[in-house]
Tab-separated table of C-alpha atoms in Angstrom:
chain	number	residue	atom	x	y	z
A	681	UNK	CA	-20.052	-21.232	89.951
A	682	UNK	CA	-20.709	-17.540	89.524
A	683	UNK	CA	-16.983	-16.886	89.757
A	684	UNK	CA	-16.318	-19.449	87.045
A	685	UNK	CA	-18.881	-17.795	84.823
A	686	UNK	CA	-17.293	-14.392	85.388
A	687	UNK	CA	-13.847	-15.705	84.519
A	688	UNK	CA	-15.200	-17.360	81.425
A	689	UNK	CA	-16.826	-14.165	80.212
A	690	UNK	CA	-13.698	-12.187	81.070
A	691	UNK	CA	-11.683	-14.368	78.726
A	692	UNK	CA	-14.376	-14.152	76.065
A	693	UNK	CA	-14.521	-10.371	76.365
A	694	UNK	CA	-10.771	-10.037	75.989
A	695	UNK	CA	-10.773	-12.310	72.970
A	696	UNK	CA	-13.597	-10.293	71.383
A	697	UNK	CA	-12.062	-6.928	72.294
A	698	UNK	CA	-15.311	-5.680	73.826
A	699	UNK	CA	-15.505	-2.486	75.752
A	700	UNK	CA	-16.146	-2.586	79.483
A	701	UNK	CA	-19.635	-1.203	79.063
A	702	UNK	CA	-20.572	-3.798	76.483
A	703	UNK	CA	-19.084	-6.539	78.597
A	704	UNK	CA	-21.077	-5.469	81.664
A	705	UNK	CA	-24.299	-5.338	79.675
A	706	UNK	CA	-23.703	-8.724	78.143
A	707	UNK	CA	-22.710	-10.291	81.474
A	708	UNK	CA	-25.763	-8.913	83.238
A	709	UNK	CA	-28.035	-10.176	80.503
A	710	UNK	CA	-26.460	-13.602	80.490
A	711	UNK	CA	-26.604	-13.886	84.245
A	712	UNK	CA	-30.244	-12.849	84.196
A	713	UNK	CA	-31.077	-15.377	81.481
A	714	UNK	CA	-29.070	-18.074	83.199
A	715	UNK	CA	-30.755	-17.398	86.560
A	716	UNK	CA	-34.204	-17.552	84.979
A	717	UNK	CA	-33.286	-20.772	83.244
A	718	UNK	CA	-32.004	-22.273	86.461
A	719	UNK	CA	-35.145	-21.316	88.296
A	720	UNK	CA	-37.395	-22.780	85.624
A	721	UNK	CA	-35.272	-25.896	85.479
A	722	UNK	CA	-35.236	-26.277	89.256
A	723	UNK	CA	-38.998	-26.064	89.340
A	724	UNK	CA	-39.356	-28.657	86.581
A	725	UNK	CA	-36.773	-31.240	87.564
A	726	UNK	CA	-34.666	-32.191	90.587
A	727	UNK	CA	-31.896	-29.818	91.569
A	728	UNK	CA	-29.083	-32.325	91.224
A	729	UNK	CA	-29.764	-32.562	87.473
A	730	UNK	CA	-28.915	-28.851	87.061
A	731	UNK	CA	-25.457	-29.029	88.580
A	732	UNK	CA	-22.773	-28.365	85.949
A	733	UNK	CA	-19.100	-28.832	86.739
A	734	UNK	CA	-17.821	-26.431	84.036
A	735	UNK	CA	-18.951	-23.008	82.731
A	736	UNK	CA	-19.195	-24.297	79.146
A	737	UNK	CA	-21.749	-26.924	80.122
A	738	UNK	CA	-23.597	-24.362	82.186
A	739	UNK	CA	-23.803	-21.959	79.222
A	740	UNK	CA	-24.823	-24.767	76.891
A	741	UNK	CA	-27.648	-25.718	79.223
A	742	UNK	CA	-28.637	-22.075	79.592
A	743	UNK	CA	-28.719	-21.575	75.793
A	744	UNK	CA	-30.888	-24.666	75.420
A	745	UNK	CA	-33.297	-23.603	78.111
A	746	UNK	CA	-33.356	-19.945	77.254
A	747	UNK	CA	-31.809	-19.116	73.802
A	748	UNK	CA	-30.971	-15.626	72.522
A	749	UNK	CA	-33.572	-13.650	70.703
A	750	UNK	CA	-32.907	-12.839	66.985
A	751	UNK	CA	-32.203	-9.243	67.941
A	752	UNK	CA	-29.528	-10.299	70.431
A	753	UNK	CA	-27.970	-12.634	67.891
A	754	UNK	CA	-27.778	-9.879	65.258
A	755	UNK	CA	-26.222	-7.511	67.767
A	756	UNK	CA	-23.544	-9.975	68.826
A	757	UNK	CA	-22.867	-10.918	65.184
A	758	UNK	CA	-22.298	-7.287	64.193
A	759	UNK	CA	-19.977	-6.762	67.122
A	760	UNK	CA	-17.917	-9.830	66.325
A	761	UNK	CA	-17.591	-8.824	62.635
A	762	UNK	CA	-16.584	-5.324	63.645
A	763	UNK	CA	-13.737	-6.688	65.764
A	764	UNK	CA	-12.426	-9.038	63.072
A	765	UNK	CA	-9.377	-7.833	61.047
A	766	UNK	CA	-10.496	-6.130	57.858
A	767	UNK	CA	-9.485	-7.849	54.621
A	768	UNK	CA	-9.696	-6.370	51.148
A	769	UNK	CA	-11.840	-8.613	49.007
A	770	UNK	CA	-10.462	-9.485	45.558
A	771	UNK	CA	-12.548	-8.143	42.656
A	772	UNK	CA	-14.658	-10.662	40.806
A	773	UNK	CA	-14.089	-10.982	37.072
A	774	UNK	CA	-17.083	-10.033	34.963
A	775	UNK	CA	-17.800	-8.432	31.628
A	776	UNK	CA	-19.284	-5.398	33.344
A	777	UNK	CA	-16.086	-5.004	35.340
A	778	UNK	CA	-13.993	-5.184	32.165
A	779	UNK	CA	-16.129	-2.650	30.347
A	780	UNK	CA	-16.329	-0.376	33.356
A	781	UNK	CA	-12.674	-0.420	34.352
A	782	UNK	CA	-10.457	-1.511	31.461
A	783	UNK	CA	-12.284	-0.030	28.503
A	784	UNK	CA	-11.831	3.663	29.290
A	785	UNK	CA	-8.094	3.228	29.790
A	786	UNK	CA	-7.227	0.595	27.155
A	787	UNK	CA	-9.706	1.193	24.368
A	788	UNK	CA	-7.311	3.271	22.289
A	789	UNK	CA	-4.450	0.801	22.672
A	790	UNK	CA	-6.680	-2.171	21.878
A	791	UNK	CA	-8.136	-0.573	18.764
A	792	UNK	CA	-4.663	0.481	17.642
A	793	UNK	CA	-3.422	-3.109	17.947
A	794	UNK	CA	-6.412	-4.439	16.011
A	795	UNK	CA	-5.934	-1.892	13.223
A	796	UNK	CA	-2.206	-2.629	13.113
A	797	UNK	CA	-2.797	-6.367	12.796
A	798	UNK	CA	-5.403	-5.884	10.084
A	799	UNK	CA	-3.190	-3.480	8.150
A	800	UNK	CA	-0.185	-5.763	8.468
A	801	UNK	CA	-2.185	-8.760	7.303
A	802	UNK	CA	-3.570	-6.924	4.289
A	803	UNK	CA	-0.120	-5.583	3.409
A	804	UNK	CA	1.496	-9.009	3.649
A	805	UNK	CA	-1.309	-10.568	1.619
A	806	UNK	CA	-0.976	-7.919	-1.075
A	807	UNK	CA	2.813	-8.243	-1.182
A	808	UNK	CA	2.553	-12.029	-1.465
A	809	UNK	CA	0.737	-11.767	-4.814
A	810	UNK	CA	4.029	-10.984	-6.565
A	811	UNK	CA	5.954	-13.768	-4.788
A	812	UNK	CA	7.570	-16.552	-6.793
A	813	UNK	CA	8.406	-20.144	-5.803
A	814	UNK	CA	11.139	-20.104	-3.188
A	815	UNK	CA	10.286	-16.653	-1.821
A	816	UNK	CA	9.408	-16.091	1.821
A	817	UNK	CA	5.852	-14.945	1.080
A	818	UNK	CA	5.097	-17.663	-1.469
A	819	UNK	CA	3.344	-19.938	1.105
A	820	UNK	CA	1.128	-16.969	2.020
A	821	UNK	CA	0.169	-16.640	-1.629
A	822	UNK	CA	-0.642	-20.358	-1.966
A	823	UNK	CA	-2.212	-21.245	1.372
A	824	UNK	CA	-3.813	-17.930	2.368
A	825	UNK	CA	-4.659	-15.775	-0.642
A	826	UNK	CA	-5.627	-18.547	-3.031
A	827	UNK	CA	-7.312	-20.642	-0.340
A	828	UNK	CA	-9.507	-17.710	0.645
A	829	UNK	CA	-10.304	-17.102	-3.011
A	830	UNK	CA	-11.291	-20.768	-3.368
A	831	UNK	CA	-13.662	-20.519	-0.418
A	832	UNK	CA	-15.353	-17.522	-1.996
A	833	UNK	CA	-16.463	-19.574	-5.020
A	834	UNK	CA	-20.009	-20.775	-4.405
A	835	UNK	CA	-20.998	-22.682	-7.567
A	836	UNK	CA	-19.268	-25.713	-9.134
A	837	UNK	CA	-18.664	-23.762	-12.344
A	838	UNK	CA	-16.997	-20.915	-10.459
A	839	UNK	CA	-14.833	-23.368	-8.517
A	840	UNK	CA	-13.715	-25.054	-11.735
A	841	UNK	CA	-12.927	-21.721	-13.394
A	842	UNK	CA	-10.853	-20.669	-10.387
A	843	UNK	CA	-8.996	-24.016	-10.450
A	844	UNK	CA	-8.066	-23.373	-14.094
A	845	UNK	CA	-6.961	-19.867	-13.125
A	846	UNK	CA	-4.649	-21.308	-10.444
A	847	UNK	CA	-2.968	-23.459	-13.087
A	848	UNK	CA	-2.403	-20.398	-15.247
A	849	UNK	CA	-0.962	-18.523	-12.263
A	850	UNK	CA	1.654	-21.260	-11.818
A	851	UNK	CA	2.577	-21.027	-15.488
A	852	UNK	CA	2.950	-17.248	-15.267
A	853	UNK	CA	5.321	-17.823	-12.366
A	854	UNK	CA	7.362	-20.175	-14.544
A	855	UNK	CA	7.768	-17.440	-17.147
A	856	UNK	CA	8.679	-14.897	-14.465
A	857	UNK	CA	11.391	-17.169	-13.058
A	858	UNK	CA	13.038	-17.404	-16.460
A	859	UNK	CA	12.728	-13.748	-17.333
A	860	UNK	CA	14.052	-12.548	-13.970
A	861	UNK	CA	16.890	-15.109	-14.089
A	862	UNK	CA	15.844	-16.573	-10.748
A	863	UNK	CA	15.317	-20.123	-11.910
A	864	UNK	CA	17.032	-22.734	-9.737
A	865	UNK	CA	16.489	-26.502	-9.442
A	866	UNK	CA	14.775	-26.122	-6.063
A	867	UNK	CA	12.419	-23.411	-7.332
A	868	UNK	CA	11.665	-25.495	-10.423
A	869	UNK	CA	10.812	-28.544	-8.320
A	870	UNK	CA	8.520	-26.498	-6.088
A	871	UNK	CA	6.770	-25.018	-9.124
A	872	UNK	CA	6.271	-28.435	-10.724
A	873	UNK	CA	4.882	-29.818	-7.465
A	874	UNK	CA	2.217	-27.120	-7.200
A	875	UNK	CA	1.515	-27.289	-10.951
A	876	UNK	CA	0.756	-31.015	-10.791
A	877	UNK	CA	-1.389	-30.553	-7.697
A	878	UNK	CA	-3.444	-27.714	-9.162
A	879	UNK	CA	-3.782	-29.475	-12.506
A	880	UNK	CA	-5.364	-32.477	-10.782
A	881	UNK	CA	-7.637	-30.189	-8.776
A	882	UNK	CA	-8.722	-28.422	-11.968
A	883	UNK	CA	-9.625	-31.705	-13.665
A	884	UNK	CA	-11.567	-32.822	-10.590
A	885	UNK	CA	-13.501	-29.547	-10.407
A	886	UNK	CA	-14.311	-29.663	-14.127
A	887	UNK	CA	-15.596	-33.228	-13.837
A	888	UNK	CA	-17.701	-32.188	-10.831
A	889	UNK	CA	-19.691	-29.800	-13.055
A	890	UNK	CA	-21.317	-32.677	-14.901
A	891	UNK	CA	-20.492	-36.215	-13.777
A	892	UNK	CA	-21.291	-37.551	-17.240
A	893	UNK	CA	-19.432	-34.774	-19.105
A	894	UNK	CA	-22.658	-33.659	-20.780
A	895	UNK	CA	-22.304	-29.966	-20.046
A	896	UNK	CA	-21.125	-27.451	-22.616
A	897	UNK	CA	-19.423	-25.566	-19.803
A	898	UNK	CA	-17.312	-28.662	-19.167
A	899	UNK	CA	-16.173	-28.600	-22.780
A	900	UNK	CA	-15.417	-24.892	-22.526
A	901	UNK	CA	-13.214	-25.312	-19.462
A	902	UNK	CA	-11.443	-28.351	-20.901
A	903	UNK	CA	-10.715	-26.349	-24.053
A	904	UNK	CA	-9.409	-23.447	-21.976
A	905	UNK	CA	-7.149	-25.768	-19.992
A	906	UNK	CA	-5.777	-27.390	-23.141
A	907	UNK	CA	-5.226	-24.008	-24.800
A	908	UNK	CA	-3.342	-22.750	-21.752
A	909	UNK	CA	-0.968	-25.715	-21.653
A	910	UNK	CA	-0.413	-25.631	-25.415
A	911	UNK	CA	0.312	-21.904	-25.534
A	912	UNK	CA	2.768	-22.000	-22.634
A	913	UNK	CA	4.455	-25.066	-24.093
A	914	UNK	CA	5.030	-23.313	-27.415
A	915	UNK	CA	6.137	-20.050	-25.788
A	916	UNK	CA	8.549	-21.669	-23.329
A	917	UNK	CA	9.955	-23.936	-26.033
A	918	UNK	CA	11.123	-20.920	-28.028
A	919	UNK	CA	12.370	-19.129	-24.886
A	920	UNK	CA	14.068	-22.143	-23.283
A	921	UNK	CA	17.532	-21.395	-21.971
A	922	UNK	CA	20.556	-23.590	-22.451
A	923	UNK	CA	20.484	-24.447	-18.730
A	924	UNK	CA	16.853	-25.630	-18.845
A	925	UNK	CA	16.614	-29.357	-18.122
A	926	UNK	CA	13.275	-29.621	-19.928
A	927	UNK	CA	11.301	-30.896	-16.925
A	928	UNK	CA	8.710	-28.126	-17.194
A	929	UNK	CA	8.346	-28.591	-20.953
A	930	UNK	CA	7.789	-32.325	-20.492
A	931	UNK	CA	5.187	-31.600	-17.828
A	932	UNK	CA	3.414	-29.148	-20.145
A	933	UNK	CA	3.484	-31.659	-22.994
A	934	UNK	CA	1.921	-34.328	-20.794
A	935	UNK	CA	-0.655	-31.896	-19.397
A	936	UNK	CA	-1.640	-30.734	-22.897
A	937	UNK	CA	-2.153	-34.341	-24.028
A	938	UNK	CA	-4.292	-35.181	-20.992
A	939	UNK	CA	-6.361	-32.015	-21.398
A	940	UNK	CA	-6.845	-32.802	-25.094
A	941	UNK	CA	-8.033	-36.323	-24.285
A	942	UNK	CA	-10.450	-34.959	-21.680
A	943	UNK	CA	-11.743	-32.458	-24.230
A	944	UNK	CA	-12.372	-35.241	-26.748
A	945	UNK	CA	-14.374	-37.146	-24.127
A	946	UNK	CA	-16.432	-34.035	-23.437
A	947	UNK	CA	-17.018	-33.625	-27.193
A	948	UNK	CA	-18.226	-37.227	-27.570
A	949	UNK	CA	-20.581	-36.850	-24.620
A	950	UNK	CA	-21.901	-33.506	-25.835
A	951	UNK	CA	-22.893	-34.848	-29.258
A	952	UNK	CA	-25.297	-37.281	-27.581
A	953	UNK	CA	-27.511	-34.475	-26.287
A	954	UNK	CA	-30.948	-33.912	-27.855
A	955	UNK	CA	-31.131	-31.556	-30.824
A	956	UNK	CA	-33.069	-28.908	-28.903
A	957	UNK	CA	-30.451	-28.710	-26.171
A	958	UNK	CA	-27.668	-28.563	-28.759
A	959	UNK	CA	-29.396	-25.675	-30.533
A	960	UNK	CA	-29.788	-23.809	-27.248
A	961	UNK	CA	-26.143	-24.365	-26.304
A	962	UNK	CA	-24.989	-23.274	-29.763
A	963	UNK	CA	-26.937	-20.012	-29.601
A	964	UNK	CA	-25.373	-19.223	-26.217
A	965	UNK	CA	-21.784	-20.014	-27.247
A	966	UNK	CA	-21.724	-18.795	-30.852
A	967	UNK	CA	-21.618	-15.100	-30.020
A	968	UNK	CA	-19.025	-15.655	-27.298
A	969	UNK	CA	-16.729	-17.469	-29.725
A	970	UNK	CA	-17.094	-14.793	-32.409
A	971	UNK	CA	-16.416	-12.043	-29.871
A	972	UNK	CA	-13.301	-13.849	-28.622
A	973	UNK	CA	-11.984	-14.228	-32.169
A	974	UNK	CA	-12.580	-10.538	-32.925
A	975	UNK	CA	-10.821	-9.467	-29.726
A	976	UNK	CA	-7.811	-11.596	-30.592
A	977	UNK	CA	-7.613	-10.065	-34.056
A	978	UNK	CA	-7.571	-6.565	-32.603
A	979	UNK	CA	-4.930	-7.530	-30.046
A	980	UNK	CA	-2.777	-9.041	-32.781
A	981	UNK	CA	-3.070	-5.916	-34.911
A	982	UNK	CA	-1.773	-3.851	-31.992
A	983	UNK	CA	1.033	-6.158	-30.843
A	984	UNK	CA	2.329	-7.680	-34.091
A	985	UNK	CA	5.125	-5.105	-34.430
A	986	UNK	CA	6.685	-6.143	-31.105
A	987	UNK	CA	6.338	-9.920	-31.495
A	988	UNK	CA	9.361	-11.955	-32.671
A	989	UNK	CA	9.198	-13.990	-35.842
A	990	UNK	CA	8.634	-17.466	-34.382
A	991	UNK	CA	5.759	-16.281	-32.180
A	992	UNK	CA	4.374	-14.235	-35.063
A	993	UNK	CA	4.208	-17.299	-37.296
A	994	UNK	CA	2.449	-19.304	-34.555
A	995	UNK	CA	-0.132	-16.555	-34.045
A	996	UNK	CA	-0.724	-16.165	-37.779
A	997	UNK	CA	-1.232	-19.908	-38.155
A	998	UNK	CA	-3.840	-19.957	-35.400
A	999	UNK	CA	-5.658	-16.963	-36.848
A	1000	UNK	CA	-5.872	-18.710	-40.218
A	1001	UNK	CA	-7.290	-21.808	-38.553
A	1002	UNK	CA	-9.810	-19.616	-36.756
A	1003	UNK	CA	-11.024	-18.150	-40.054
A	1004	UNK	CA	-11.462	-21.627	-41.526
A	1005	UNK	CA	-13.407	-22.900	-38.521
A	1006	UNK	CA	-15.662	-19.820	-38.566
A	1007	UNK	CA	-16.592	-20.640	-42.151
A	1008	UNK	CA	-17.419	-24.179	-41.050
A	1009	UNK	CA	-19.712	-22.759	-38.378
A	1010	UNK	CA	-21.790	-20.990	-40.995
A	1011	UNK	CA	-21.995	-24.140	-43.123
A	1012	UNK	CA	-23.139	-26.311	-40.209
A	1013	UNK	CA	-25.574	-23.642	-39.097
A	1014	UNK	CA	-27.202	-23.446	-42.521
A	1015	UNK	CA	-27.393	-27.241	-42.705
A	1016	UNK	CA	-29.055	-27.412	-39.274
A	1017	UNK	CA	-26.284	-29.552	-37.805
A	1018	UNK	CA	-26.088	-27.797	-34.442
A	1019	UNK	CA	-23.877	-30.475	-32.901
A	1020	UNK	CA	-21.042	-29.828	-35.355
A	1021	UNK	CA	-21.727	-26.095	-35.231
A	1022	UNK	CA	-21.365	-26.118	-31.441
A	1023	UNK	CA	-18.112	-28.075	-31.646
A	1024	UNK	CA	-16.789	-25.642	-34.259
A	1025	UNK	CA	-17.697	-22.709	-32.021
A	1026	UNK	CA	-15.780	-24.306	-29.162
A	1027	UNK	CA	-12.840	-24.857	-31.512
A	1028	UNK	CA	-12.870	-21.153	-32.369
A	1029	UNK	CA	-12.903	-20.349	-28.675
A	1030	UNK	CA	-9.952	-22.691	-28.055
A	1031	UNK	CA	-7.868	-21.205	-30.865
A	1032	UNK	CA	-8.682	-17.687	-29.698
A	1033	UNK	CA	-7.681	-18.665	-26.172
A	1034	UNK	CA	-4.351	-20.053	-27.380
A	1035	UNK	CA	-3.621	-16.936	-29.409
A	1036	UNK	CA	-4.545	-14.638	-26.555
A	1037	UNK	CA	-2.347	-16.617	-24.161
A	1038	UNK	CA	0.596	-16.466	-26.570
A	1039	UNK	CA	0.285	-12.691	-26.858
A	1040	UNK	CA	-0.053	-12.347	-23.098
A	1041	UNK	CA	3.080	-14.444	-22.521
A	1042	UNK	CA	5.009	-12.358	-25.021
A	1043	UNK	CA	3.860	-9.176	-23.309
A	1044	UNK	CA	4.905	-10.604	-19.947
A	1045	UNK	CA	8.312	-11.493	-21.355
A	1046	UNK	CA	8.827	-7.983	-22.666
A	1047	UNK	CA	7.668	-6.218	-19.499
A	1048	UNK	CA	9.632	-8.354	-17.073
A	1049	UNK	CA	12.751	-8.363	-19.222
A	1050	UNK	CA	12.772	-4.569	-18.992
A	1051	UNK	CA	12.207	-4.606	-15.212
A	1052	UNK	CA	14.458	-7.564	-14.397
A	1053	UNK	CA	17.891	-6.659	-12.997
A	1054	UNK	CA	20.851	-7.708	-15.060
A	1055	UNK	CA	22.595	-10.840	-13.885
A	1056	UNK	CA	25.848	-10.225	-12.036
A	1057	UNK	CA	28.519	-11.134	-14.574
A	1058	UNK	CA	32.213	-10.417	-14.368
A	1059	UNK	CA	33.395	-8.260	-17.258
A	1060	UNK	CA	35.700	-10.163	-19.616
A	1061	UNK	CA	39.331	-9.119	-19.621
A	1062	UNK	CA	40.272	-8.193	-23.201
A	1063	UNK	CA	43.545	-9.574	-24.467
A	1064	UNK	CA	45.693	-7.749	-27.030
A	1065	UNK	CA	45.729	-9.052	-30.619
A	1066	UNK	CA	48.184	-11.846	-31.360
A	1067	UNK	CA	50.079	-9.896	-34.014
A	1068	UNK	CA	50.929	-7.102	-31.599
A	1069	UNK	CA	52.972	-9.206	-29.137
A	1070	UNK	CA	55.568	-11.454	-30.739
A	1071	UNK	CA	57.752	-11.863	-27.661
A	1072	UNK	CA	57.494	-11.830	-23.897
A	1073	UNK	CA	57.144	-8.420	-22.347
A	1074	UNK	CA	59.475	-7.173	-19.668
A	1075	UNK	CA	56.475	-5.825	-17.736
A	1076	UNK	CA	54.047	-8.689	-16.907
A	1077	UNK	CA	51.593	-6.385	-15.192
A	1078	UNK	CA	50.859	-4.717	-18.528
A	1079	UNK	CA	49.857	-7.971	-20.255
A	1080	UNK	CA	46.302	-7.868	-18.767
A	1081	UNK	CA	45.257	-4.213	-18.710
A	1082	UNK	CA	42.093	-3.349	-16.771
A	1083	UNK	CA	41.559	-0.135	-18.749
A	1084	UNK	CA	42.570	1.120	-22.207
A	1085	UNK	CA	46.224	1.986	-22.611
A	1086	UNK	CA	47.123	5.613	-22.915
A	1087	UNK	CA	49.445	7.121	-25.446
A	1088	UNK	CA	52.135	7.581	-22.813
A	1089	UNK	CA	52.497	3.791	-22.132
A	1090	UNK	CA	52.067	1.841	-25.399
A	1091	UNK	CA	53.607	-1.594	-25.748
A	1092	UNK	CA	56.219	-2.109	-28.436
A	1093	UNK	CA	56.428	-5.219	-30.570
A	1094	UNK	CA	59.412	-6.444	-28.505
A	1095	UNK	CA	57.410	-6.147	-25.285
A	1096	UNK	CA	59.203	-3.094	-23.884
A	1097	UNK	CA	58.189	0.509	-23.519
A	1098	UNK	CA	57.860	2.241	-26.875
A	1099	UNK	CA	59.479	5.519	-27.770
A	1100	UNK	CA	57.897	8.553	-29.353
A	1101	UNK	CA	58.702	7.269	-32.874
A	1102	UNK	CA	56.362	4.244	-32.453
A	1103	UNK	CA	53.243	4.498	-34.686
A	1104	UNK	CA	50.625	4.926	-31.954
A	1105	UNK	CA	47.339	5.700	-33.808
A	1106	UNK	CA	46.887	2.306	-35.538
A	1107	UNK	CA	47.631	0.374	-32.313
A	1108	UNK	CA	45.247	2.554	-30.314
A	1109	UNK	CA	42.469	2.078	-32.867
A	1110	UNK	CA	42.831	-1.693	-32.772
A	1111	UNK	CA	42.674	-1.797	-28.977
A	1112	UNK	CA	39.615	0.461	-29.009
A	1113	UNK	CA	37.931	-1.907	-31.406
A	1114	UNK	CA	38.682	-4.838	-29.116
A	1115	UNK	CA	37.207	-3.068	-26.078
A	1116	UNK	CA	34.100	-1.950	-27.965
A	1117	UNK	CA	33.536	-5.510	-29.198
A	1118	UNK	CA	33.907	-6.858	-25.659
A	1119	UNK	CA	31.435	-4.280	-24.334
A	1120	UNK	CA	28.919	-5.192	-27.037
A	1121	UNK	CA	29.243	-8.885	-26.175
A	1122	UNK	CA	28.730	-8.115	-22.487
A	1123	UNK	CA	25.566	-6.103	-23.192
């Protein structure tokens, strides 16, 4: 049995790559422990119970009878780990690892990417403000810029005012499309779609201010919305092109009627307020209406020289109505009828808003007409006067000249090449007049 144990430990030593000295020490210790265990077992039980046919059973019995001490177990464990093949452990992901390893080497690149993205986003957002329906950046203007601006409004009144402003932005885009000669059926349909959507949103936000339409601010916003639609309808009616199908004008007419009806409902509801509340509302809105009328007068004095006649007559008519309504305000105020005085003040504000919008549209038309590129048009080919050519010319290529004829190649009345005795000055003057007239028509 001792030989079997030696062979067993020889194989174990080779598998563990132990040195000879370590193997001898371990074998001596095991033999000593096994001998002690056998002696104790022989004294306690019959000898035949301690016979083991294999070394593994012998060692198992020895370990049960006399186990290793903790010190021996630690020693053997260290030796076994030392002989195992060394493997590089994979690093564990943690925030400390990222900050300790990646940050020093990638901080600059990361910050540069963040700054680049922020700068690009701001640049695109700023460039989208001048986009028109059909442009690439127009969805950014609608769904990013204006949506963010809507989220920034905290009060119902501010949300309603911004909704009215969005409607006016769509109308300014309609004017820009016509001035810049970029109006197409697809762009017009897109503009009308957003105009209808934002008009409904504006009405909903205005109604949300006071569910019963009893707020003076509701009347103010309804008046502003009606004035905006009316002013743009009048301005675009005078500036309508021959190719305009009238869809936008019909939409503006319908929107102005609906806004006017909503304003009348707000007026009827406002007159039912108590007298004290009406007096308070009138005091707050009277000065605002007078200031708006005075500002419009000053703006008209400055811009009346550059306004065409049809717009000038519309502005003058509204200013006259404003003067009449302001006189009515004083009469109602002296009589103590604050309900009618408040309605007159709102009427002054509406007329001032219409006049201001008309002047703003005219200014936009002038500015964008100067900046807009001329439409690509083929220059007309001037034809010679009928009295100059009585017969067919022998040179067809000279019938449609692309530049004025020189004195060396005038056309005779018979269609051939003229001689030096042909009266050239009158014919040259007539052709020059034709070309100058064609150039004036092109401009």
